[in-house]
PDB file of C-alpha atoms in Angstrom:
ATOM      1  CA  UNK Y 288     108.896-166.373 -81.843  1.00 40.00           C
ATOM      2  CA  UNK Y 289     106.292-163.874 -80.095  1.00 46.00           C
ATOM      3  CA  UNK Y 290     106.973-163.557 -76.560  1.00 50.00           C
ATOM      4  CA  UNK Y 291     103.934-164.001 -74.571  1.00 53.00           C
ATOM      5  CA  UNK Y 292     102.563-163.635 -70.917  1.00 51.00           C
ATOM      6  CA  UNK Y 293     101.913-167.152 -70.733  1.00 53.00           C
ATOM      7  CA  UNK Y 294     105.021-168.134 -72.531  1.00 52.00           C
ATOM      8  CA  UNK Y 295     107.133-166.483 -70.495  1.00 51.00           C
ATOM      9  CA  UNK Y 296     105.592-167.851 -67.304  1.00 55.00           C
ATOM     10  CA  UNK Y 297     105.343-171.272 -68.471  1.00 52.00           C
ATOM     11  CA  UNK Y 298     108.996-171.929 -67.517  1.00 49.00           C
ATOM     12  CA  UNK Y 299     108.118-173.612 -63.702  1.00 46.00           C
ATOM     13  CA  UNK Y 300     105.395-173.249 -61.596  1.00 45.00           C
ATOM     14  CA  UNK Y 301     104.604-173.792 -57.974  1.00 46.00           C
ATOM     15  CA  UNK Y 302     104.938-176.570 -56.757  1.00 42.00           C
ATOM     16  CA  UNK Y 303     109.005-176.304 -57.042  1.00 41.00           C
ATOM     17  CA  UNK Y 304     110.486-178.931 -59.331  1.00 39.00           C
ATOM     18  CA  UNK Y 305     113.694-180.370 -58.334  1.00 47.00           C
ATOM     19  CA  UNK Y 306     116.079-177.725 -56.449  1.00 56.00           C
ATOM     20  CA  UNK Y 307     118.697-175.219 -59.001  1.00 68.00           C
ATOM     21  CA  UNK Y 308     120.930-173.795 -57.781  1.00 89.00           C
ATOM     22  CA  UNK Y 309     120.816-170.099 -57.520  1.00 97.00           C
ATOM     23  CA  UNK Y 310     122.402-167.667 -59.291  1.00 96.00           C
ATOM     24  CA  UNK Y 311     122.840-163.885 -59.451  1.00 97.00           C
ATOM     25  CA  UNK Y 312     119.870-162.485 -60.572  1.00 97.00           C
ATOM     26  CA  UNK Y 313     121.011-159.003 -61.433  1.00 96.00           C
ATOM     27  CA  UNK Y 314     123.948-158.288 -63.819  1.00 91.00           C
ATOM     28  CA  UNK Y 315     126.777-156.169 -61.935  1.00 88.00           C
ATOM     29  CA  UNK Y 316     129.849-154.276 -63.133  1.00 80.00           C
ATOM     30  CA  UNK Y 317     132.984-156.711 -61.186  1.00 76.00           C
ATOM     31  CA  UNK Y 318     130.918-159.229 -60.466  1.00 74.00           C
ATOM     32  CA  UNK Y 319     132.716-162.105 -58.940  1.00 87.00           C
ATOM     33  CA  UNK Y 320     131.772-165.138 -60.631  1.00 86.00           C
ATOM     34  CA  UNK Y 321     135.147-165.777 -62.728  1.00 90.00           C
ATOM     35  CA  UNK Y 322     137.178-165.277 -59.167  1.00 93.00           C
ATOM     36  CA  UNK Y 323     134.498-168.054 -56.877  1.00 95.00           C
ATOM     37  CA  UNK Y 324     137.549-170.613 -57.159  1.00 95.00           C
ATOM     38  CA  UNK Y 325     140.022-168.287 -55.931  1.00 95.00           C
ATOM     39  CA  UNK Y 326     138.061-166.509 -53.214  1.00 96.00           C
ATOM     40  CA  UNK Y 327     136.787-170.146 -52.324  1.00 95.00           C
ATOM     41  CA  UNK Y 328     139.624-171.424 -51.551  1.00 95.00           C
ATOM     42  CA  UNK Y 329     140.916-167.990 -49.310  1.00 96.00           C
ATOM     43  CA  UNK Y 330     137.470-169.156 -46.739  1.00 96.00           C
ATOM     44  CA  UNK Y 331     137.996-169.344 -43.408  1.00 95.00           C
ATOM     45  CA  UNK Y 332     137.433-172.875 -42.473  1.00 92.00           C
ATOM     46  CA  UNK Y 333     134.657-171.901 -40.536  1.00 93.00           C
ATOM     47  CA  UNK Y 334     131.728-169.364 -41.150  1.00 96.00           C
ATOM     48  CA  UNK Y 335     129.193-168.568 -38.236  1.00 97.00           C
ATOM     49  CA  UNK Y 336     127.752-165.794 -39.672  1.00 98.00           C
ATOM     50  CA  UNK Y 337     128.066-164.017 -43.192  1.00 98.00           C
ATOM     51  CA  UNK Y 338     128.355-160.692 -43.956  1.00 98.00           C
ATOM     52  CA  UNK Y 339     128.496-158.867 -47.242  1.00 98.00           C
ATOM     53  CA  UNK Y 340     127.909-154.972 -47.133  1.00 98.00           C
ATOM     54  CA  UNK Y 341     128.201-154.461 -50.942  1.00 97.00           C
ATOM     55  CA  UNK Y 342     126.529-157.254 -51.968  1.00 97.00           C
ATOM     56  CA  UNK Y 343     126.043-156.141 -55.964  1.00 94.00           C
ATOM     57  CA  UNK Y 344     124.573-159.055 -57.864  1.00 95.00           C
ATOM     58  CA  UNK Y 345     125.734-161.516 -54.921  1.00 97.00           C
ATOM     59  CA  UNK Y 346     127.727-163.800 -56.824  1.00 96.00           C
ATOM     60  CA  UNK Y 347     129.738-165.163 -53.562  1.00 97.00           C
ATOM     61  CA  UNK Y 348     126.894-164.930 -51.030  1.00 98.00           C
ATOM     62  CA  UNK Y 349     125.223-167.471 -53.923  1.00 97.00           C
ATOM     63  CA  UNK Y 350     128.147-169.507 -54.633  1.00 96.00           C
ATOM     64  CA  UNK Y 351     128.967-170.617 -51.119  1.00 96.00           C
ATOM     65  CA  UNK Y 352     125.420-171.158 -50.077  1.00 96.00           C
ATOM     66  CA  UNK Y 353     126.434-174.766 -48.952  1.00 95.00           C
ATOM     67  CA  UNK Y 354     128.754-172.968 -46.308  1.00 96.00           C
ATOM     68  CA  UNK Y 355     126.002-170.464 -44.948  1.00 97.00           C
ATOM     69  CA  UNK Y 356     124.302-170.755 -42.442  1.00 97.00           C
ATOM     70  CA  UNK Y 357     123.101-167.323 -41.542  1.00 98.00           C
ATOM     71  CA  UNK Y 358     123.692-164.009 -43.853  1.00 98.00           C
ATOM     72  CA  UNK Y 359     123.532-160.452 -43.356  1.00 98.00           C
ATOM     73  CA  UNK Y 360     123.594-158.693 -46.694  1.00 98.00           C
ATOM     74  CA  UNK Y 361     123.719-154.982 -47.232  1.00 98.00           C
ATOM     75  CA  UNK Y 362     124.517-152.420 -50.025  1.00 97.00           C
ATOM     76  CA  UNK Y 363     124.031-148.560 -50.612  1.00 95.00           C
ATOM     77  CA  UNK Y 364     121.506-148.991 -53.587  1.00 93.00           C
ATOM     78  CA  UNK Y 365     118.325-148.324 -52.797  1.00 94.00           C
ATOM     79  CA  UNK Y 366     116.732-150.091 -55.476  1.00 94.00           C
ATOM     80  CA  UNK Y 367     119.118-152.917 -55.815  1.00 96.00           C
ATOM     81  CA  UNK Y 368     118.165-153.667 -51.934  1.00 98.00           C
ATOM     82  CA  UNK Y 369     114.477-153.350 -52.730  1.00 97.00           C
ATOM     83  CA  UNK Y 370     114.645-156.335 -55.257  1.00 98.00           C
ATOM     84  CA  UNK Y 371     116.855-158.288 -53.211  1.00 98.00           C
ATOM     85  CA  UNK Y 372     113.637-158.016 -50.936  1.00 98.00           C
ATOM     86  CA  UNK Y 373     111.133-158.103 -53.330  1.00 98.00           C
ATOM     87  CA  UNK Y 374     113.077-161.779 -54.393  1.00 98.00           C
ATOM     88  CA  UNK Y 375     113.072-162.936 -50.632  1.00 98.00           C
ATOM     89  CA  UNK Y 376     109.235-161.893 -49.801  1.00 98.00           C
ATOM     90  CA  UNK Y 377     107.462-161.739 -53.276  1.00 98.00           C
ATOM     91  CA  UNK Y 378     109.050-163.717 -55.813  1.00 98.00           C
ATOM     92  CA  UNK Y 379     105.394-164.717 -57.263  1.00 98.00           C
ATOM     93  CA  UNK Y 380     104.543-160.964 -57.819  1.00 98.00           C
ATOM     94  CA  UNK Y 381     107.639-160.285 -59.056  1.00 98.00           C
ATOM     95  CA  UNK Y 382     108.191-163.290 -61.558  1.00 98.00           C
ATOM     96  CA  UNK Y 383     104.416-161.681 -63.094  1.00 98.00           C
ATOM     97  CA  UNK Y 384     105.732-158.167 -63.398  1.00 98.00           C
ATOM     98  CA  UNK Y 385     108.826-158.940 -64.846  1.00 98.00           C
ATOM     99  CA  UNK Y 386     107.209-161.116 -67.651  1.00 98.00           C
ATOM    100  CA  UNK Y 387     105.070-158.285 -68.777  1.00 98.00           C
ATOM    101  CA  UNK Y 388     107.797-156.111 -68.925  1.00 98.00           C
ATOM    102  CA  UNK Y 389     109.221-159.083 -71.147  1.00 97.00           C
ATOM    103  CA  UNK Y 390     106.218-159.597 -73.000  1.00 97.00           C
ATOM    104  CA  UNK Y 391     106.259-155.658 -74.228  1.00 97.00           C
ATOM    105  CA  UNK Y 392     110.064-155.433 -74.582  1.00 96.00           C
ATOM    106  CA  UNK Y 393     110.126-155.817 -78.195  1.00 94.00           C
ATOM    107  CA  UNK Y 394     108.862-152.149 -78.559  1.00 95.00           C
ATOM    108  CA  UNK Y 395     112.135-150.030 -78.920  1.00 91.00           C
ATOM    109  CA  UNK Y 396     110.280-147.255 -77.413  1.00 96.00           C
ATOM    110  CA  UNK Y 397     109.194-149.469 -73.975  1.00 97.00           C
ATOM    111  CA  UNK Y 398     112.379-149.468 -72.392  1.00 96.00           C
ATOM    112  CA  UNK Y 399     112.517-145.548 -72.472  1.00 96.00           C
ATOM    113  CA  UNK Y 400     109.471-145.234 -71.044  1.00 96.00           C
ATOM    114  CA  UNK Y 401     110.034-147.593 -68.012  1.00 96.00           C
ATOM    115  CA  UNK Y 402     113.058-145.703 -67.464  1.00 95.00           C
ATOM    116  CA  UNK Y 403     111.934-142.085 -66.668  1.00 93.00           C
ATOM    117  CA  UNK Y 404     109.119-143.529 -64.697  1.00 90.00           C
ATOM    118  CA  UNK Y 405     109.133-141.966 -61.589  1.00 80.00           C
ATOM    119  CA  UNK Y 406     109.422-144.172 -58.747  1.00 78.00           C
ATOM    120  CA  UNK Y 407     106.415-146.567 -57.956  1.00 87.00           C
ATOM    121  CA  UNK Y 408     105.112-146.524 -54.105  1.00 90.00           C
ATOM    122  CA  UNK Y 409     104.862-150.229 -54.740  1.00 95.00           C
ATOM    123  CA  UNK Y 410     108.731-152.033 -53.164  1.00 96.00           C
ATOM    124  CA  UNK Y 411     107.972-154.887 -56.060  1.00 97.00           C
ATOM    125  CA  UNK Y 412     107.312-152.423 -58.916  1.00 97.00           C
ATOM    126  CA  UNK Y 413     110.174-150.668 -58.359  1.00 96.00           C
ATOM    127  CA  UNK Y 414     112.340-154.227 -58.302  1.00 97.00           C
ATOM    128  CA  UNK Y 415     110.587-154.871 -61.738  1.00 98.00           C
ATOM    129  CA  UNK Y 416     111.298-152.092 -63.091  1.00 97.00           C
ATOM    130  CA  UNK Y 417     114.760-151.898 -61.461  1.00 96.00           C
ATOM    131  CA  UNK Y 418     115.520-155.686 -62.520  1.00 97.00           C
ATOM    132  CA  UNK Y 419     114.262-155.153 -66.283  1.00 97.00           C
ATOM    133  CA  UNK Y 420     116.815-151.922 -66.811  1.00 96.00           C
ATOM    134  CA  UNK Y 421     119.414-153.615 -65.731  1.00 95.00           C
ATOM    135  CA  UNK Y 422     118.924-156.965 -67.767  1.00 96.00           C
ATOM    136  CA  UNK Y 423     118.001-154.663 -71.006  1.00 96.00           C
ATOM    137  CA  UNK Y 424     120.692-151.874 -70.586  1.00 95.00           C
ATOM    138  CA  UNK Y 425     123.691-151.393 -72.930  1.00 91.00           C
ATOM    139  CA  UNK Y 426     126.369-153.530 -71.373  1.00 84.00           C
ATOM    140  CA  UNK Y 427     124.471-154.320 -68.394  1.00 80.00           C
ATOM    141  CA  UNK Y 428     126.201-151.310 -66.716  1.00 82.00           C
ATOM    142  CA  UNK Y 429     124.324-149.782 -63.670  1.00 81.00           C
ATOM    143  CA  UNK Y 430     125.071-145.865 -63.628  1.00 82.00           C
ATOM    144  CA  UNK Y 431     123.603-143.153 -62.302  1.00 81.00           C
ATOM    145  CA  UNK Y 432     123.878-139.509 -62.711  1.00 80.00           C
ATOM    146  CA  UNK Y 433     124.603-136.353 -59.895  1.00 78.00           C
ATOM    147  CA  UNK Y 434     120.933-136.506 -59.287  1.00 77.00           C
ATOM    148  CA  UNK Y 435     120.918-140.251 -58.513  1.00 77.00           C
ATOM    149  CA  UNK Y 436     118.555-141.171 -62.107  1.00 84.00           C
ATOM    150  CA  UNK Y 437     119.430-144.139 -63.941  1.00 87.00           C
ATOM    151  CA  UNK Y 438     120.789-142.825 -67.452  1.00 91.00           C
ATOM    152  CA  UNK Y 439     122.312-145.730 -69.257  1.00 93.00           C
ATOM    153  CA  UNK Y 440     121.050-146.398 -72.733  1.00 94.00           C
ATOM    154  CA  UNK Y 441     118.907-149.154 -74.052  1.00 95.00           C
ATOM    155  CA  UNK Y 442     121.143-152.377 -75.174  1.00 94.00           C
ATOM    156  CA  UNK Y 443     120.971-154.609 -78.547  1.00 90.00           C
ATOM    157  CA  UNK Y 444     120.241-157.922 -77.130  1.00 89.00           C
ATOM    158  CA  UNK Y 445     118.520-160.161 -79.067  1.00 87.00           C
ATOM    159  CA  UNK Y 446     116.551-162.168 -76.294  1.00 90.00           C
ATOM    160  CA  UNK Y 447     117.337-160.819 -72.963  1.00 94.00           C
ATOM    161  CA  UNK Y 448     116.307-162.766 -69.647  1.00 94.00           C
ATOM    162  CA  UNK Y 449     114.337-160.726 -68.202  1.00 97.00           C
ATOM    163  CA  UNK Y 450     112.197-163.184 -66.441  1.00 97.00           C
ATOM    164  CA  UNK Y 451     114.256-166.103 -65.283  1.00 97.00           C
ATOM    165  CA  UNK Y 452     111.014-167.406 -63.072  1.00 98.00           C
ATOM    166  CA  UNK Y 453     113.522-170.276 -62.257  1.00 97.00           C
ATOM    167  CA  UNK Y 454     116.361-168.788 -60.898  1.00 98.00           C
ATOM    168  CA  UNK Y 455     114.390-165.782 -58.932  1.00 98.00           C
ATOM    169  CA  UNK Y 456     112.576-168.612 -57.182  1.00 98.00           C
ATOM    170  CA  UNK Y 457     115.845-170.891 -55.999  1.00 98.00           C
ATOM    171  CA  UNK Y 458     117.407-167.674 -55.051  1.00 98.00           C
ATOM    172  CA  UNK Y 459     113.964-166.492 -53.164  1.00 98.00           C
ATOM    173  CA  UNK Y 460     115.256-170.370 -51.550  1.00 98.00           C
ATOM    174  CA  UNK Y 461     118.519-169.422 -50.426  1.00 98.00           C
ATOM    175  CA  UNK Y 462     117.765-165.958 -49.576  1.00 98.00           C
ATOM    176  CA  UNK Y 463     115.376-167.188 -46.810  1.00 98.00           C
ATOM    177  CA  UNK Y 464     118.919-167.433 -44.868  1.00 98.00           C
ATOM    178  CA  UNK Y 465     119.630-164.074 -45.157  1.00 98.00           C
ATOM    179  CA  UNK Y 466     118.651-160.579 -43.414  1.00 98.00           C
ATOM    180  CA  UNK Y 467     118.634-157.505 -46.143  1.00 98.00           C
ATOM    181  CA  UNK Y 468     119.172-154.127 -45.065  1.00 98.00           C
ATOM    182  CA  UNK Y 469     120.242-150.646 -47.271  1.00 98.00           C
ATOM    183  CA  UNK Y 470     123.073-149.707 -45.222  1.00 97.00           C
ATOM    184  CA  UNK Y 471     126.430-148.175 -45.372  1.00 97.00           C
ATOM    185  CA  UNK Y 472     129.073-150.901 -45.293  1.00 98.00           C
ATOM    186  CA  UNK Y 473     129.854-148.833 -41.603  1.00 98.00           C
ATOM    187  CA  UNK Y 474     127.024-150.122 -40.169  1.00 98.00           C
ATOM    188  CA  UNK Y 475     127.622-153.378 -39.870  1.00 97.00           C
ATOM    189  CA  UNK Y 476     128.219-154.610 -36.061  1.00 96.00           C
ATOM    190  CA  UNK Y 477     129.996-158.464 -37.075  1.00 98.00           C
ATOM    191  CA  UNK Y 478     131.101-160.732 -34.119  1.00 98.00           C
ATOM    192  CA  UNK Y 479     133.962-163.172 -33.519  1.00 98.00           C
ATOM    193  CA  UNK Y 480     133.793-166.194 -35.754  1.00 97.00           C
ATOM    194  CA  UNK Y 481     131.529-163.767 -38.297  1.00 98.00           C
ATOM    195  CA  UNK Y 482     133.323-163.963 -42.406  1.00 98.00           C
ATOM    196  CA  UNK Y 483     132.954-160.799 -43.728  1.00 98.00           C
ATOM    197  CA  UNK Y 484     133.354-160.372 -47.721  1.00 98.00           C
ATOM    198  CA  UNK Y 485     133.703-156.797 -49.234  1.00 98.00           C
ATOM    199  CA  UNK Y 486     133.402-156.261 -52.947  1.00 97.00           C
ATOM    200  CA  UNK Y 487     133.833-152.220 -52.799  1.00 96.00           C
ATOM    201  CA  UNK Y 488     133.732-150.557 -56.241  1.00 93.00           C
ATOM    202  CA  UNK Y 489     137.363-150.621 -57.583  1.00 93.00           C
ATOM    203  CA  UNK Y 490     139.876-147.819 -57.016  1.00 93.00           C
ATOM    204  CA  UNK Y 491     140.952-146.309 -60.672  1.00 83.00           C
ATOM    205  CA  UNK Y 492     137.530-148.054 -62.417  1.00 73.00           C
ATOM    206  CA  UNK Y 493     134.006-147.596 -62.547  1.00 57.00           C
ATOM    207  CA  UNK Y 494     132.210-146.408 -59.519  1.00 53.00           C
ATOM    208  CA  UNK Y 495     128.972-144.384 -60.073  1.00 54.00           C
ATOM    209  CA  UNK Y 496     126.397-146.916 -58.722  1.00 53.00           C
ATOM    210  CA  UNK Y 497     125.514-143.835 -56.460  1.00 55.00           C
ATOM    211  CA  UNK Y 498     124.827-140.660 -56.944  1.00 56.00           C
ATOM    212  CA  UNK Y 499     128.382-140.368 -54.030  1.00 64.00           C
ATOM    213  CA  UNK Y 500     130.459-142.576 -55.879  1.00 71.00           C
ATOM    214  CA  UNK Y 501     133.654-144.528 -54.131  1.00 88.00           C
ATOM    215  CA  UNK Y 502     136.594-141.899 -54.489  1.00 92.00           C
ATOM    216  CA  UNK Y 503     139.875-142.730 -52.066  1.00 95.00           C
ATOM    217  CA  UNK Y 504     138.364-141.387 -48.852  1.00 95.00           C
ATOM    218  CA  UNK Y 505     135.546-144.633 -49.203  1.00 96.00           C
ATOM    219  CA  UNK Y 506     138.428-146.566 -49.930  1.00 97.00           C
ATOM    220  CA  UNK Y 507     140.934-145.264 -46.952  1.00 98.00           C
ATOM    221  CA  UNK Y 508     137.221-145.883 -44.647  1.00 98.00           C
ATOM    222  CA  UNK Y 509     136.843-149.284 -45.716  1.00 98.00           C
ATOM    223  CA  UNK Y 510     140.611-150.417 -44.909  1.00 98.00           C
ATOM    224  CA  UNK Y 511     139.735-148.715 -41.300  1.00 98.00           C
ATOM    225  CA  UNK Y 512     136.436-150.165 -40.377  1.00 98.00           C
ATOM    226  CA  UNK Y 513     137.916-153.569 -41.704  1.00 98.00           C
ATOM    227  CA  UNK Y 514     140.945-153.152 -38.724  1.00 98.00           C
ATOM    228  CA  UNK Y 515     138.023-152.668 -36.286  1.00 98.00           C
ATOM    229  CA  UNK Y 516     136.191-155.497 -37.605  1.00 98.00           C
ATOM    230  CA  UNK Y 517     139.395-157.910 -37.046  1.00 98.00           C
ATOM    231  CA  UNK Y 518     139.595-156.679 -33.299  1.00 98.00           C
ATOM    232  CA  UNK Y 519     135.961-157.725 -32.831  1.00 98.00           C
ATOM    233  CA  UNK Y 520     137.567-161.265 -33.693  1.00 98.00           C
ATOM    234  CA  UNK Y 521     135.642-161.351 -37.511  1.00 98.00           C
ATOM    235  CA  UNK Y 522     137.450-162.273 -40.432  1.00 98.00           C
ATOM    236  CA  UNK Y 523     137.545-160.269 -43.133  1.00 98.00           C
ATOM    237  CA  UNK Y 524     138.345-160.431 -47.090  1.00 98.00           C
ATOM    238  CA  UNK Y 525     137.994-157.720 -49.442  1.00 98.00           C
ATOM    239  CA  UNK Y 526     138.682-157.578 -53.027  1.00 97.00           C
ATOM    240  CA  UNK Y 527     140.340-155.058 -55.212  1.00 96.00           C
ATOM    241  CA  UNK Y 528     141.950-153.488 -58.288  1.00 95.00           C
ATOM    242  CA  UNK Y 529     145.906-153.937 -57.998  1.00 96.00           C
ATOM    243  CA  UNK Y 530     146.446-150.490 -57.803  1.00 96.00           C
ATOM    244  CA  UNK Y 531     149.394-148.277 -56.011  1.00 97.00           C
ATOM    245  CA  UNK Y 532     146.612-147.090 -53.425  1.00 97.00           C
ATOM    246  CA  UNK Y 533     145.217-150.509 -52.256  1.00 98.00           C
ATOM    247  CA  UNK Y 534     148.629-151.788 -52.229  1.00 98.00           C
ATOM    248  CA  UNK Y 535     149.441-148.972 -49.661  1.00 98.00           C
ATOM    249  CA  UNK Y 536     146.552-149.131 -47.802  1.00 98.00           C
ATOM    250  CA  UNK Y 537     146.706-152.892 -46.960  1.00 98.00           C
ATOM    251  CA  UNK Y 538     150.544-153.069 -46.941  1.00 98.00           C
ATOM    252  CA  UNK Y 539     150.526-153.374 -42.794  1.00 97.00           C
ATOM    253  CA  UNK Y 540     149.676-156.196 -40.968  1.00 97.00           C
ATOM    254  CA  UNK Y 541     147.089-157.842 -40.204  1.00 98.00           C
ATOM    255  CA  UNK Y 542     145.892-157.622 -43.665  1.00 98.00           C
ATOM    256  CA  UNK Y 543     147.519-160.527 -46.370  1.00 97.00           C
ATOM    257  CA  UNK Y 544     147.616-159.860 -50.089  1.00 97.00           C
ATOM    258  CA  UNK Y 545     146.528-162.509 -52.628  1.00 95.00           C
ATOM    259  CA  UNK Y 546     146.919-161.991 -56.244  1.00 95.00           C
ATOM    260  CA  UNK Y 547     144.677-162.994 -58.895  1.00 94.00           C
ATOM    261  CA  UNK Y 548     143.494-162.181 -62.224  1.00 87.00           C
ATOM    262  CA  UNK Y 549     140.162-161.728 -63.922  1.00 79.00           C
ATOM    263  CA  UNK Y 550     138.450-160.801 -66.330  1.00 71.00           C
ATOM    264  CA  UNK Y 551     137.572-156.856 -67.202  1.00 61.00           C
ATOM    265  CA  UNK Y 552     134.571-156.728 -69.553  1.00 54.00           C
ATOM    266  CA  UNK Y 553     132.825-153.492 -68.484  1.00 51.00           C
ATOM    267  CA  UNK Y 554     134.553-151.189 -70.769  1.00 50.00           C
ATOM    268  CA  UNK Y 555     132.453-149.993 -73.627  1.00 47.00           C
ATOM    269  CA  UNK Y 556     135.264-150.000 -75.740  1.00 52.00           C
ATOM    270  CA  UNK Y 557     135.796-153.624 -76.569  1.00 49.00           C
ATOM    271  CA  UNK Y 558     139.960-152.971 -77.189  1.00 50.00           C
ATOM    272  CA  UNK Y 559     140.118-152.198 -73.366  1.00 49.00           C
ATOM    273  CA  UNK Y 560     138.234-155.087 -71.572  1.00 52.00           C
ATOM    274  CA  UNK Y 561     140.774-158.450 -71.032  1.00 59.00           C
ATOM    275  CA  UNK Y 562     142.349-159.779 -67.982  1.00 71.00           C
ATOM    276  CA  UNK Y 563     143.863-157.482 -64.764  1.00 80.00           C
ATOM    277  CA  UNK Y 564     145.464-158.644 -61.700  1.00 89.00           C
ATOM    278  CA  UNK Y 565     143.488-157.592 -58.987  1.00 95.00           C
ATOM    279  CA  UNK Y 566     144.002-158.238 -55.105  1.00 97.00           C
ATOM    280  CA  UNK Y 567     142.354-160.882 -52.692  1.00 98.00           C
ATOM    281  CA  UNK Y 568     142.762-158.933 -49.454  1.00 98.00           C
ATOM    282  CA  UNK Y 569     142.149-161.096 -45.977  1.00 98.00           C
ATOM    283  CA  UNK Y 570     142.975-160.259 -42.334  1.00 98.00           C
ATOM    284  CA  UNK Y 571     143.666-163.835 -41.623  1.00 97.00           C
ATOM    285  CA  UNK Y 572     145.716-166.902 -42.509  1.00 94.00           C
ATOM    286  CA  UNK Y 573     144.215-168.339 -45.244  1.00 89.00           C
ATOM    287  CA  UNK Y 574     143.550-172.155 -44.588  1.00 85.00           C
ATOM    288  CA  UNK Y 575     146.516-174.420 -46.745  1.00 74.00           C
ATOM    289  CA  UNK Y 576     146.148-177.179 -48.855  1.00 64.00           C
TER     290      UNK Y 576
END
């Protein structure tokens, strides 16, 4: 079947048919949907506001939507942050963009040449164009070389989603909660009552979403902002690979170690993705049965 502009678009149109639910809209190396049970039941009873400074594809921040009230989500990635804005403000423009990118995908050639584009002045041009690599890459893997360019090759999907028109506009929904910013995870100023939910890039795996990278001085930083964030009264849960350093660095009170295991399917080599424990990290008593 020819994919079309009008095909593509044809999925729902204003006015909204009856509420989905929202789902990440970005593909994201460690992305959380396999552990939502576990890191669901870790919640604090109570949220009053949410906070997650490496947001990624936002599996969690979508997942406990019910429980949000207010959000504050952040992350280092430029572009990532651009279409989480581009979703929130412009879904409309963005849903027409993405389907012509759709519509002229089928060219082996297109994807190459969307790629060394330079960047657009245009915030929802660059989320199109940021969006369509990362649904059409190999392995949906988001890397970036020393001079910060997107380098990752084109994938062999059959019939990528490029445009999910439905599920960018019931996230637009739920991200109408939310305040967006492109901040170090630093920067954020939580109170008392606030849930704060880290996702850093893993110590020993993958972590060149930035140009910087996460290397064990990030790591050794996040365990000591997330002490000052549990004497401003927030509580606090960050995930992580079950490694000798994490173990170390969260071995002192207050944190509490959970261990769970998920998934590991970022690996190009097929023979060395499977399951891996990997740490639930909170600076509270979780709640108990």
């Amino acid at each position: 079947m020819t994919m079309t502009l009008d095909s593509i678009l044809g999925t729902t149109q204003k006015p909204y048919l009856e509420k989905a639910r929202a789902r990440p809209f970005v593909k994201w190396a460690g992305g959380k949907r396999t552990l939502i049970p576990d890191i669901a039941r870790l919640i604090p009873e109570s949220i009053h506001t949410y906070w997650e400074p490496f947001v990624g594809g936002g599996a969690v921040f979508f997942a406990l939507d019910s429980k949000i009230g207010t959000a504050r989500l952040s992350d280092v990635n430029a572009e990532l942050v651009l279409a989480y804005q581009s979703v929130k403000k412009h879904p409309e423009d963005l849903i027409e963009l993405l389907a012509r990118h759709a519509e002229q995908h089928s060219d082996t050639d297109y994807y190459y040449e969307v790629r060394k584009m330079t960047h657009s002045k245009c915030p929802v041009e660059v989320a199109a164009r940021f969006i369509y690599l990362n649904k059409t890459c190999y392995n949906g893997l988001y890397r970036v070389n020393k001079q910060g360019n997107f380098n990752v090759p084109r994938g062999r999907y059959k019939n990528p989603a490029i445009c999910d028109a439905d599920n960018l506009r019931a996230a637009h929904e739920v991200l109408q909660k939310a305040t967006i910013r492109l901040q170090d995870f630093a920067r954020i100023e939580p109170s008392s009552g606030d849930f704060i939910y880290c996702d850093p890039p893993y110590d020993g795996t993958f972590a060149e979403y930035t140009a910087k990278g996460f290397n064990e001085v990030e790591q050794k930083r996040l365990r000591d902002r997330a002490l000052r964030w549990d004497k401003l009264g927030a509580n606090v849960m960050i995930s992580n690979a079950d490694t000798e350093l994490i173990q170390e660095l969260y071995s002192d009170a207050p944190f509490r170690i959970s261990e769970v295991s998920a998934p590991r399917n970022i690996n190009c080599k097929s023979d060395k993705r499977g399951s891996a424990n990997e740490l639930l990290i909170t600076t509270y008593d979780p709640p108990t049965d």
